[in-house]
PDB file of C-alpha atoms in Angstrom:
ATOM      1  CA  MET B   1      -8.642  58.941  16.117  1.00 45.00           C
ATOM      2  CA  SER B   2     -11.036  60.433  18.711  1.00 41.00           C
ATOM      3  CA  PHE B   3     -14.796  60.793  18.412  1.00 39.00           C
ATOM      4  CA  PRO B   4     -16.624  63.140  20.800  1.00 45.00           C
ATOM      5  CA  VAL B   5     -18.795  61.662  23.766  1.00 39.00           C
ATOM      6  CA  ASN B   6     -22.223  61.864  22.139  1.00 46.00           C
ATOM      7  CA  GLN B   7     -20.790  60.220  18.847  1.00 43.00           C
ATOM      8  CA  LEU B   8     -19.174  57.172  21.191  1.00 37.00           C
ATOM      9  CA  SER B   9     -22.437  57.036  22.743  1.00 45.00           C
ATOM     10  CA  ARG B  10     -24.473  56.660  19.164  1.00 45.00           C
ATOM     11  CA  LEU B  11     -21.876  53.931  18.149  1.00 40.00           C
ATOM     12  CA  PHE B  12     -21.886  51.853  21.374  1.00 41.00           C
ATOM     13  CA  TRP B  13     -25.851  51.741  21.358  1.00 42.00           C
ATOM     14  CA  THR B  14     -25.914  51.028  17.819  1.00 43.00           C
ATOM     15  CA  SER B  15     -23.548  48.141  18.072  1.00 46.00           C
ATOM     16  CA  ALA B  16     -25.504  46.704  21.076  1.00 45.00           C
ATOM     17  CA  ALA B  17     -28.727  46.924  19.388  1.00 44.00           C
ATOM     18  CA  PHE B  18     -27.020  45.163  16.296  1.00 39.00           C
ATOM     19  CA  SER B  19     -25.859  42.487  18.477  1.00 44.00           C
ATOM     20  CA  LEU B  20     -29.353  42.174  20.002  1.00 41.00           C
ATOM     21  CA  LEU B  21     -30.860  41.776  16.652  1.00 39.00           C
ATOM     22  CA  LEU B  22     -28.598  39.173  15.831  1.00 38.00           C
ATOM     23  CA  VAL B  23     -29.244  37.152  18.963  1.00 37.00           C
ATOM     24  CA  LEU B  24     -32.933  37.228  18.528  1.00 37.00           C
ATOM     25  CA  ASN B  25     -32.866  36.427  14.944  1.00 42.00           C
ATOM     26  CA  LYS B  26     -30.564  33.324  15.708  1.00 37.00           C
ATOM     27  CA  LEU B  27     -33.106  32.336  18.651  1.00 36.00           C
ATOM     28  CA  GLU B  28     -36.028  32.700  16.185  1.00 38.00           C
ATOM     29  CA  GLN B  29     -34.404  30.305  13.820  1.00 37.00           C
ATOM     30  CA  CYS B  30     -33.491  27.683  16.717  1.00 36.00           C
ATOM     31  CA  ASP B  31     -37.315  27.881  17.805  1.00 36.00           C
ATOM     32  CA  SER B  32     -38.335  27.577  14.230  1.00 33.00           C
ATOM     33  CA  SER B  33     -36.500  24.617  13.782  1.00 33.00           C
ATOM     34  CA  ARG B  34     -36.710  22.839  16.859  1.00 32.00           C
ATOM     35  CA  SER B  35     -37.242  18.934  16.729  1.00 32.00           C
ATOM     36  CA  ILE B  36     -40.358  17.184  18.438  1.00 31.00           C
ATOM     37  CA  SER B  37     -37.651  15.898  20.780  1.00 34.00           C
ATOM     38  CA  SER B  38     -37.031  19.237  22.225  1.00 34.00           C
ATOM     39  CA  ILE B  39     -40.748  19.923  22.957  1.00 32.00           C
ATOM     40  CA  SER B  40     -41.349  19.977  26.955  1.00 36.00           C
ATOM     41  CA  SER B  41     -43.200  16.721  28.653  1.00 36.00           C
ATOM     42  CA  PHE B  42     -45.938  19.138  29.488  1.00 35.00           C
ATOM     43  CA  GLU B  43     -46.245  20.142  25.883  1.00 33.00           C
ATOM     44  CA  ARG B  44     -46.128  16.421  24.592  1.00 34.00           C
ATOM     45  CA  LYS B  45     -48.798  15.384  27.211  1.00 36.00           C
ATOM     46  CA  SER B  46     -51.330  18.251  26.007  1.00 33.00           C
ATOM     47  CA  ALA B  47     -50.555  17.368  22.812  1.00 34.00           C
ATOM     48  CA  PHE B  48     -50.675  13.529  22.588  1.00 34.00           C
ATOM     49  CA  ILE B  49     -52.478  11.865  25.472  1.00 33.00           C
ATOM     50  CA  GLY B  50     -50.954   8.637  24.273  1.00 35.00           C
ATOM     51  CA  TYR B  51     -47.486   9.578  25.160  1.00 33.00           C
ATOM     52  CA  SER B  52     -48.082   8.686  28.771  1.00 33.00           C
ATOM     53  CA  GLU B  53     -46.910   5.254  29.963  1.00 35.00           C
ATOM     54  CA  LYS B  54     -50.481   4.832  31.113  1.00 38.00           C
ATOM     55  CA  VAL B  55     -52.673   3.743  28.153  1.00 37.00           C
ATOM     56  CA  PRO B  56     -55.285   6.159  27.251  1.00 41.00           C
ATOM     57  CA  ALA B  57     -58.726   5.451  25.970  1.00 43.00           C
ATOM     58  CA  SER B  58     -58.215   7.256  22.789  1.00 47.00           C
ATOM     59  CA  TRP B  59     -55.520   8.843  20.791  1.00 48.00           C
ATOM     60  CA  ASP B  60     -57.436  10.988  18.847  1.00 48.00           C
ATOM     61  CA  VAL B  61     -55.140  13.556  17.684  1.00 48.00           C
ATOM     62  CA  LEU B  62     -57.439  15.798  15.975  1.00 45.00           C
ATOM     63  CA  GLN B  63     -59.319  16.510  19.494  1.00 47.00           C
ATOM     64  CA  GLN B  64     -56.063  17.855  20.622  1.00 48.00           C
ATOM     65  CA  ASP B  65     -56.036  21.542  21.219  1.00 48.00           C
ATOM     66  CA  PHE B  66     -52.281  21.371  20.857  1.00 46.00           C
ATOM     67  CA  LEU B  67     -52.252  20.855  17.420  1.00 50.00           C
ATOM     68  CA  LYS B  68     -54.210  23.539  16.731  1.00 50.00           C
ATOM     69  CA  THR B  69     -51.306  25.991  17.838  1.00 49.00           C
ATOM     70  CA  GLY B  70     -49.560  25.330  14.617  1.00 56.00           C
ATOM     71  CA  LYS B  71     -46.325  23.839  16.652  1.00 56.00           C
ATOM     72  CA  LEU B  72     -46.349  20.691  14.550  1.00 61.00           C
ATOM     73  CA  GLU B  73     -46.819  22.246  11.179  1.00 66.00           C
ATOM     74  CA  ASN B  74     -43.362  21.866   9.958  1.00 68.00           C
ATOM     75  CA  HIS B  75     -42.039  18.834  12.244  1.00 68.00           C
ATOM     76  CA  THR B  76     -41.740  15.418  11.066  1.00 70.00           C
ATOM     77  CA  GLU B  77     -39.952  13.850  14.144  1.00 78.00           C
ATOM     78  CA  PRO B  78     -41.579  10.572  15.593  1.00 84.00           C
ATOM     79  CA  ILE B  79     -43.909  11.004  18.631  1.00 81.00           C
ATOM     80  CA  LEU B  80     -44.127   7.791  20.891  1.00 81.00           C
ATOM     81  CA  LEU B  81     -47.955   6.774  21.587  1.00 80.00           C
ATOM     82  CA  SER B  82     -47.509   3.270  23.006  1.00 81.00           C
ATOM     83  CA  LYS B  83     -44.635   1.124  23.445  1.00 81.00           C
ATOM     84  CA  SER B  84     -46.604  -2.260  23.507  1.00 79.00           C
ATOM     85  CA  PRO B  85     -47.311  -2.489  20.726  1.00 87.00           C
ATOM     86  CA  CYS B  86     -44.919  -0.368  19.581  1.00 89.00           C
ATOM     87  CA  VAL B  87     -46.828   2.401  17.927  1.00 90.00           C
ATOM     88  CA  LEU B  88     -45.374   5.756  16.682  1.00 89.00           C
ATOM     89  CA  LEU B  89     -46.901   9.132  15.158  1.00 86.00           C
ATOM     90  CA  LEU B  90     -45.265  10.675  12.324  1.00 90.00           C
ATOM     91  CA  PRO B  91     -46.651  14.296  11.814  1.00 87.00           C
ATOM     92  CA  ASN B  92     -46.631  15.505   8.175  1.00 89.00           C
ATOM     93  CA  PHE B  93     -45.533  12.225   6.399  1.00 93.00           C
ATOM     94  CA  VAL B  94     -46.687  13.044   3.330  1.00 94.00           C
ATOM     95  CA  ARG B  95     -47.879  16.525   1.744  1.00 93.00           C
ATOM     96  CA  PRO B  96     -51.425  17.378   1.346  1.00 93.00           C
ATOM     97  CA  GLU B  97     -50.956  17.876  -2.418  1.00 95.00           C
ATOM     98  CA  ASP B  98     -49.289  14.116  -2.739  1.00 96.00           C
ATOM     99  CA  ALA B  99     -52.295  12.770  -0.753  1.00 96.00           C
ATOM    100  CA  LYS B 100     -54.735  14.100  -3.118  1.00 96.00           C
ATOM    101  CA  GLU B 101     -52.467  12.791  -6.063  1.00 96.00           C
ATOM    102  CA  MET B 102     -52.823   8.981  -4.536  1.00 97.00           C
ATOM    103  CA  MET B 103     -56.613   9.333  -4.167  1.00 97.00           C
ATOM    104  CA  LYS B 104     -56.762  10.629  -7.691  1.00 97.00           C
ATOM    105  CA  GLN B 105     -54.871   7.786  -9.081  1.00 96.00           C
ATOM    106  CA  ALA B 106     -56.433   5.240  -7.108  1.00 96.00           C
ATOM    107  CA  GLU B 107     -60.112   6.215  -7.396  1.00 95.00           C
ATOM    108  CA  PRO B 108     -61.022   4.353 -10.564  1.00 96.00           C
ATOM    109  CA  LYS B 109     -59.162   1.529  -9.990  1.00 95.00           C
ATOM    110  CA  LEU B 110     -60.702   0.896  -6.679  1.00 94.00           C
ATOM    111  CA  ARG B 111     -61.943  -2.740  -6.004  1.00 93.00           C
ATOM    112  CA  SER B 112     -64.187  -4.396  -3.381  1.00 90.00           C
ATOM    113  CA  GLN B 113     -61.791  -5.753  -0.764  1.00 89.00           C
ATOM    114  CA  ARG B 114     -64.287  -8.336   0.625  1.00 86.00           C
ATOM    115  CA  PHE B 115     -63.292 -12.037   1.125  1.00 82.00           C
ATOM    116  CA  HIS B 116     -65.392 -14.312  -0.291  1.00 74.00           C
ATOM    117  CA  ASP B 117     -65.767 -16.615   2.812  1.00 72.00           C
ATOM    118  CA  GLN B 118     -65.985 -13.856   5.332  1.00 74.00           C
ATOM    119  CA  PRO B 119     -67.769 -10.820   3.455  1.00 74.00           C
ATOM    120  CA  ASP B 120     -68.386  -8.697   6.653  1.00 82.00           C
ATOM    121  CA  THR B 121     -64.671  -8.905   7.952  1.00 82.00           C
ATOM    122  CA  ARG B 122     -63.328  -6.145   5.328  1.00 86.00           C
ATOM    123  CA  THR B 123     -65.732  -3.936   3.408  1.00 89.00           C
ATOM    124  CA  SER B 124     -63.264  -1.532   2.248  1.00 92.00           C
ATOM    125  CA  TRP B 125     -62.712  -0.504  -1.257  1.00 91.00           C
ATOM    126  CA  GLY B 126     -58.773  -0.761  -2.547  1.00 94.00           C
ATOM    127  CA  MET B 127     -55.955  -1.018  -4.836  1.00 95.00           C
ATOM    128  CA  VAL B 128     -52.097  -1.322  -5.000  1.00 95.00           C
ATOM    129  CA  MET B 129     -49.742   1.030  -6.249  1.00 95.00           C
ATOM    130  CA  GLY B 130     -45.784   0.471  -6.631  1.00 92.00           C
ATOM    131  CA  TYR B 131     -42.300   2.000  -7.306  1.00 91.00           C
ATOM    132  CA  ARG B 132     -43.267   3.216 -10.768  1.00 91.00           C
ATOM    133  CA  ASP B 133     -45.846   5.687  -9.496  1.00 92.00           C
ATOM    134  CA  ALA B 134     -43.850   8.750  -8.775  1.00 93.00           C
ATOM    135  CA  VAL B 135     -45.631   9.769  -5.273  1.00 95.00           C
ATOM    136  CA  ALA B 136     -46.451   6.405  -4.162  1.00 95.00           C
ATOM    137  CA  GLY B 137     -42.853   5.283  -5.417  1.00 95.00           C
ATOM    138  CA  ASP B 138     -41.520   7.998  -3.211  1.00 95.00           C
ATOM    139  CA  THR B 139     -43.434   7.063   0.052  1.00 96.00           C
ATOM    140  CA  ILE B 140     -42.495   3.461  -0.267  1.00 96.00           C
ATOM    141  CA  ARG B 141     -38.833   4.473  -0.642  1.00 95.00           C
ATOM    142  CA  LYS B 142     -39.129   6.752   2.340  1.00 95.00           C
ATOM    143  CA  SER B 143     -41.203   4.200   4.599  1.00 96.00           C
ATOM    144  CA  GLU B 144     -38.533   1.361   3.908  1.00 96.00           C
ATOM    145  CA  HIS B 145     -35.746   3.669   4.296  1.00 95.00           C
ATOM    146  CA  LEU B 146     -37.032   5.142   7.809  1.00 94.00           C
ATOM    147  CA  VAL B 147     -37.196   1.366   9.349  1.00 95.00           C
ATOM    148  CA  GLN B 148     -34.225   0.084   7.211  1.00 95.00           C
ATOM    149  CA  ALA B 149     -36.388  -2.622   5.678  1.00 96.00           C
ATOM    150  CA  SER B 150     -35.308  -4.806   3.075  1.00 95.00           C
ATOM    151  CA  ARG B 151     -38.334  -4.612   0.942  1.00 95.00           C
ATOM    152  CA  SER B 152     -41.976  -3.652   1.077  1.00 96.00           C
ATOM    153  CA  ASP B 153     -45.296  -4.972  -0.247  1.00 95.00           C
ATOM    154  CA  GLY B 154     -45.843  -2.096  -2.129  1.00 92.00           C
ATOM    155  CA  LEU B 155     -48.413   0.531  -1.184  1.00 96.00           C
ATOM    156  CA  GLU B 156     -52.221  -0.021  -0.932  1.00 97.00           C
ATOM    157  CA  VAL B 157     -54.677   2.749  -0.855  1.00 97.00           C
ATOM    158  CA  LYS B 158     -57.910   1.836   0.949  1.00 97.00           C
ATOM    159  CA  ARG B 159     -61.173   3.860   0.840  1.00 96.00           C
ATOM    160  CA  TYR B 160     -64.286   3.631   3.440  1.00 96.00           C
ATOM    161  CA  ARG B 161     -67.363   5.243   3.175  1.00 96.00           C
ATOM    162  CA  VAL B 162     -70.130   5.138   5.745  1.00 97.00           C
ATOM    163  CA  GLY B 163     -70.431   1.840   7.641  1.00 95.00           C
ATOM    164  CA  GLU B 164     -67.243   0.363   5.638  1.00 94.00           C
ATOM    165  CA  LYS B 165     -64.496  -1.094   8.235  1.00 94.00           C
ATOM    166  CA  TYR B 166     -62.292  -4.015   8.557  1.00 91.00           C
ATOM    167  CA  ASN B 167     -62.224  -6.082  11.524  1.00 92.00           C
ATOM    168  CA  SER B 168     -58.997  -6.293  13.568  1.00 91.00           C
ATOM    169  CA  HIS B 169     -56.338  -8.425  12.474  1.00 92.00           C
ATOM    170  CA  HIS B 170     -52.582  -8.925  12.193  1.00 94.00           C
ATOM    171  CA  ASP B 171     -50.567  -7.778   9.561  1.00 95.00           C
ATOM    172  CA  TYR B 172     -48.007 -10.774   9.872  1.00 95.00           C
ATOM    173  CA  PHE B 173     -48.448 -14.129   8.435  1.00 94.00           C
ATOM    174  CA  SER B 174     -46.718 -16.030  10.727  1.00 94.00           C
ATOM    175  CA  SER B 175     -48.051 -18.803  12.967  1.00 92.00           C
ATOM    176  CA  PRO B 176     -46.756 -20.878  15.721  1.00 90.00           C
ATOM    177  CA  GLN B 177     -46.747 -23.710  13.520  1.00 90.00           C
ATOM    178  CA  ARG B 178     -45.326 -21.868  10.040  1.00 92.00           C
ATOM    179  CA  PRO B 179     -43.124 -19.301  11.184  1.00 92.00           C
ATOM    180  CA  MET B 180     -41.775 -17.003   8.168  1.00 93.00           C
ATOM    181  CA  LYS B 181     -38.282 -15.258   8.405  1.00 92.00           C
ATOM    182  CA  ASP B 182     -39.017 -12.481   6.069  1.00 93.00           C
ATOM    183  CA  ASP B 183     -42.481 -11.586   7.600  1.00 95.00           C
ATOM    184  CA  ARG B 184     -43.568  -8.117   7.950  1.00 96.00           C
ATOM    185  CA  ILE B 185     -41.670  -6.098  10.216  1.00 96.00           C
ATOM    186  CA  ALA B 186     -43.625  -2.852  10.420  1.00 97.00           C
ATOM    187  CA  THR B 187     -46.805  -1.006   8.675  1.00 98.00           C
ATOM    188  CA  PHE B 188     -47.042   2.381   7.843  1.00 97.00           C
ATOM    189  CA  LEU B 189     -50.696   3.480   8.193  1.00 96.00           C
ATOM    190  CA  ILE B 190     -50.832   6.967   6.071  1.00 96.00           C
ATOM    191  CA  TYR B 191     -53.970   9.231   6.371  1.00 95.00           C
ATOM    192  CA  LEU B 192     -54.853  10.618   3.049  1.00 96.00           C
ATOM    193  CA  ASP B 193     -58.158  11.854   4.295  1.00 94.00           C
ATOM    194  CA  SER B 194     -59.629  11.429   7.770  1.00 91.00           C
ATOM    195  CA  ALA B 195     -63.300  10.633   8.199  1.00 91.00           C
ATOM    196  CA  GLU B 196     -65.451  13.510   9.665  1.00 91.00           C
ATOM    197  CA  GLU B 197     -66.614  10.998  12.657  1.00 92.00           C
ATOM    198  CA  GLY B 198     -65.492   7.258  13.108  1.00 92.00           C
ATOM    199  CA  GLY B 199     -62.985   5.557  10.900  1.00 92.00           C
ATOM    200  CA  GLU B 200     -60.346   5.126  13.859  1.00 90.00           C
ATOM    201  CA  THR B 201     -58.139   2.581  14.003  1.00 91.00           C
ATOM    202  CA  ILE B 202     -58.270   0.333  16.957  1.00 91.00           C
ATOM    203  CA  PHE B 203     -55.813  -1.657  18.877  1.00 91.00           C
ATOM    204  CA  PRO B 204     -58.075  -3.965  21.023  1.00 89.00           C
ATOM    205  CA  TRP B 205     -55.236  -5.114  23.023  1.00 88.00           C
ATOM    206  CA  ALA B 206     -52.933  -1.962  23.460  1.00 82.00           C
ATOM    207  CA  LYS B 207     -52.408  -2.847  27.223  1.00 75.00           C
ATOM    208  CA  GLY B 208     -50.290  -5.600  26.178  1.00 76.00           C
ATOM    209  CA  ASP B 209     -51.143  -7.718  29.411  1.00 78.00           C
ATOM    210  CA  GLU B 210     -53.635  -9.828  27.730  1.00 85.00           C
ATOM    211  CA  LYS B 211     -52.802 -13.797  28.072  1.00 89.00           C
ATOM    212  CA  ILE B 212     -51.930 -15.247  24.439  1.00 89.00           C
ATOM    213  CA  ASN B 213     -52.575 -18.654  23.830  1.00 90.00           C
ATOM    214  CA  PRO B 214     -49.313 -20.184  22.636  1.00 89.00           C
ATOM    215  CA  SER B 215     -50.745 -22.839  20.066  1.00 90.00           C
ATOM    216  CA  THR B 216     -52.632 -20.004  18.166  1.00 90.00           C
ATOM    217  CA  GLY B 217     -50.711 -16.938  18.747  1.00 89.00           C
ATOM    218  CA  TRP B 218     -54.007 -14.928  19.737  1.00 88.00           C
ATOM    219  CA  PRO B 219     -55.354 -13.901  22.869  1.00 87.00           C
ATOM    220  CA  TYR B 220     -57.334 -16.212  25.058  1.00 87.00           C
ATOM    221  CA  ARG B 221     -60.107 -14.006  25.371  1.00 86.00           C
ATOM    222  CA  PRO B 222     -62.823 -14.098  22.307  1.00 84.00           C
ATOM    223  CA  LEU B 223     -63.621 -10.906  21.051  1.00 86.00           C
ATOM    224  CA  ASP B 224     -66.580  -9.444  19.115  1.00 85.00           C
ATOM    225  CA  TYR B 225     -65.498  -8.069  16.201  1.00 85.00           C
ATOM    226  CA  ASN B 226     -69.030  -6.559  15.600  1.00 84.00           C
ATOM    227  CA  THR B 227     -68.853  -4.444  18.881  1.00 85.00           C
ATOM    228  CA  GLU B 228     -64.884  -4.042  19.263  1.00 88.00           C
ATOM    229  CA  CYS B 229     -64.832  -0.300  18.594  1.00 89.00           C
ATOM    230  CA  GLU B 230     -68.109   0.599  20.775  1.00 86.00           C
ATOM    231  CA  PRO B 231     -66.866   2.086  24.161  1.00 80.00           C
ATOM    232  CA  GLY B 232     -69.086  -0.285  26.412  1.00 78.00           C
ATOM    233  CA  THR B 233     -68.057  -3.417  24.529  1.00 79.00           C
ATOM    234  CA  GLN B 234     -64.443  -2.876  23.471  1.00 78.00           C
ATOM    235  CA  PRO B 235     -61.645  -4.484  25.854  1.00 79.00           C
ATOM    236  CA  GLU B 236     -60.520  -2.283  28.595  1.00 78.00           C
ATOM    237  CA  GLY B 237     -57.081  -1.555  27.247  1.00 76.00           C
ATOM    238  CA  ALA B 238     -58.255  -0.882  23.795  1.00 82.00           C
ATOM    239  CA  VAL B 239     -57.064   2.382  21.901  1.00 84.00           C
ATOM    240  CA  LYS B 240     -58.099   4.122  19.105  1.00 84.00           C
ATOM    241  CA  VAL B 241     -56.090   5.938  16.878  1.00 84.00           C
ATOM    242  CA  LYS B 242     -57.307   8.934  14.623  1.00 81.00           C
ATOM    243  CA  VAL B 243     -54.951  11.344  13.115  1.00 82.00           C
ATOM    244  CA  PRO B 244     -54.880  14.511  10.634  1.00 84.00           C
ATOM    245  CA  THR B 245     -54.606  14.180   6.742  1.00 88.00           C
ATOM    246  CA  GLY B 246     -50.986  13.676   5.793  1.00 91.00           C
ATOM    247  CA  TYR B 247     -50.036  12.157   9.279  1.00 91.00           C
ATOM    248  CA  ALA B 248     -48.842   8.425   9.224  1.00 93.00           C
ATOM    249  CA  VAL B 249     -49.077   5.830  12.552  1.00 93.00           C
ATOM    250  CA  LEU B 250     -46.214   3.503  12.266  1.00 95.00           C
ATOM    251  CA  PHE B 251     -46.184   0.470  14.106  1.00 95.00           C
ATOM    252  CA  TYR B 252     -44.265  -2.922  14.696  1.00 96.00           C
ATOM    253  CA  ASN B 253     -45.847  -6.152  13.758  1.00 95.00           C
ATOM    254  CA  THR B 254     -42.367  -7.701  15.318  1.00 94.00           C
ATOM    255  CA  LEU B 255     -40.338  -7.281  18.305  1.00 92.00           C
ATOM    256  CA  PRO B 256     -36.797  -6.247  18.404  1.00 91.00           C
ATOM    257  CA  SER B 257     -36.077  -9.944  19.487  1.00 91.00           C
ATOM    258  CA  GLY B 258     -37.840 -11.097  16.066  1.00 92.00           C
ATOM    259  CA  GLU B 259     -40.826 -12.703  17.192  1.00 92.00           C
ATOM    260  CA  VAL B 260     -44.081 -11.416  16.015  1.00 93.00           C
ATOM    261  CA  ASP B 261     -45.945  -9.164  18.444  1.00 93.00           C
ATOM    262  CA  PRO B 262     -49.738 -10.476  18.939  1.00 93.00           C
ATOM    263  CA  TYR B 263     -50.488  -6.939  20.718  1.00 91.00           C
ATOM    264  CA  SER B 264     -50.173  -5.356  17.170  1.00 94.00           C
ATOM    265  CA  GLN B 265     -53.651  -6.590  16.283  1.00 93.00           C
ATOM    266  CA  HIS B 266     -55.516  -3.588  14.929  1.00 94.00           C
ATOM    267  CA  GLY B 267     -58.660  -2.667  12.773  1.00 94.00           C
ATOM    268  CA  SER B 268     -60.530   0.120  11.133  1.00 94.00           C
ATOM    269  CA  CYS B 269     -63.963   1.150  12.956  1.00 93.00           C
ATOM    270  CA  PRO B 270     -66.886   1.865  11.081  1.00 94.00           C
ATOM    271  CA  VAL B 271     -66.917   5.631   9.450  1.00 95.00           C
ATOM    272  CA  LYS B 272     -69.913   7.189  10.398  1.00 95.00           C
ATOM    273  CA  LYS B 273     -69.700  10.477   8.521  1.00 95.00           C
ATOM    274  CA  GLY B 274     -67.819  11.207   5.249  1.00 95.00           C
ATOM    275  CA  GLU B 275     -65.102   9.077   3.697  1.00 96.00           C
ATOM    276  CA  LYS B 276     -61.570   7.677   5.307  1.00 96.00           C
ATOM    277  CA  TRP B 277     -58.743   7.247   2.683  1.00 96.00           C
ATOM    278  CA  THR B 278     -55.649   5.690   3.506  1.00 97.00           C
ATOM    279  CA  ALA B 279     -52.189   4.367   1.968  1.00 97.00           C
ATOM    280  CA  THR B 280     -50.510   1.278   3.682  1.00 97.00           C
ATOM    281  CA  VAL B 281     -47.043   0.296   3.204  1.00 97.00           C
ATOM    282  CA  TRP B 282     -46.319  -3.146   4.849  1.00 97.00           C
ATOM    283  CA  THR B 283     -42.375  -3.342   4.960  1.00 97.00           C
ATOM    284  CA  ARG B 284     -40.150  -6.674   5.681  1.00 96.00           C
ATOM    285  CA  GLY B 285     -36.670  -7.686   6.758  1.00 94.00           C
ATOM    286  CA  THR B 286     -34.717 -10.221   5.625  1.00 94.00           C
ATOM    287  CA  ASP B 287     -34.895 -12.631   8.345  1.00 95.00           C
ATOM    288  CA  ARG B 288     -36.806 -11.296  11.414  1.00 93.00           C
ATOM    289  CA  LEU B 289     -34.724 -13.721  13.733  1.00 91.00           C
ATOM    290  CA  ASP B 290     -31.496 -12.657  12.561  1.00 94.00           C
ATOM    291  CA  PRO B 291     -29.629 -10.558  15.164  1.00 93.00           C
ATOM    292  CA  ASN B 292     -27.980  -8.481  12.535  1.00 94.00           C
ATOM    293  CA  ASP B 293     -30.847  -8.082  10.247  1.00 95.00           C
ATOM    294  CA  LYS B 294     -30.503  -4.317   9.344  1.00 94.00           C
ATOM    295  CA  TRP B 295     -34.099  -3.308  10.421  1.00 95.00           C
ATOM    296  CA  LYS B 296     -33.090  -3.774  13.967  1.00 94.00           C
ATOM    297  CA  MET B 297     -30.305  -1.307  13.763  1.00 93.00           C
ATOM    298  CA  ALA B 298     -32.867   1.306  12.862  1.00 93.00           C
ATOM    299  CA  ASP B 299     -32.707   4.655  15.065  1.00 91.00           C
ATOM    300  CA  ILE B 300     -36.759   4.909  15.126  1.00 91.00           C
ATOM    301  CA  LEU B 301     -37.107   1.438  16.683  1.00 90.00           C
ATOM    302  CA  LYS B 302     -34.967   2.635  19.643  1.00 87.00           C
ATOM    303  CA  THR B 303     -38.115   5.056  20.547  1.00 85.00           C
ATOM    304  CA  CYS B 304     -39.762   1.921  21.723  1.00 83.00           C
ATOM    305  CA  ALA B 305     -36.781   0.513  23.600  1.00 76.00           C
TER     306      ALA B 305
END
């Protein structure tokens, strides 16, 4: 069978155009589904100033122009913020509608979280949700699976209004005198609704080089909890974290060796405008000092290696 030259030409260009469309479509699919790990180092640094090895003064993701480009709209891969303590950002950890549902369920059950002996240490309002709550249960299981935890302490919804805070503290219970083998290994701090101003999560010893008192497990240097969030009085290595609604901050309370990490000390700065709502999931291992405890095998922990 033969074709006129002009017909052959049309067939050639039609075939070439079709092939080009297939290639472009494939590239578009790859671009839309690429993971965070494929984003260039330049893009990372312009997006999250905490990605740098040098400890920044703030990890306020809300202030990053990169977020407004929409490149993270569908991404869920972790972003490294700090290696000591091990802190990761989890974009789009919960859907906006799920965040609203948890707040809706929690609001009528909120109770003051003030300590009777130290009423100014924690002034938030909160309540605990468990596996039987559909949205909360899914969030708990998702958190446990990500860090390969053996269990967790449920999910606690907290609300902070203007002036309310939680002084910096450790999430683990172990002390040099009373170690716990099944202590908390990692904390998921999920932002259900970010405050308009203030309400950052602060890591006062994020630089990781403060000398620790072996008898107490706390830094030697005293910390003024009333001013720890103020730029002029906070420790020079302090870092504040603030992220959009639906994002989560994951930080490890325990080192891969199984020892607790005193640099994981953290707190909630006072809200200055609006309200801050969070959901916290505290995950646990079986024996944190056991080299074969499964949480030590989790892929996400390798991010801080």
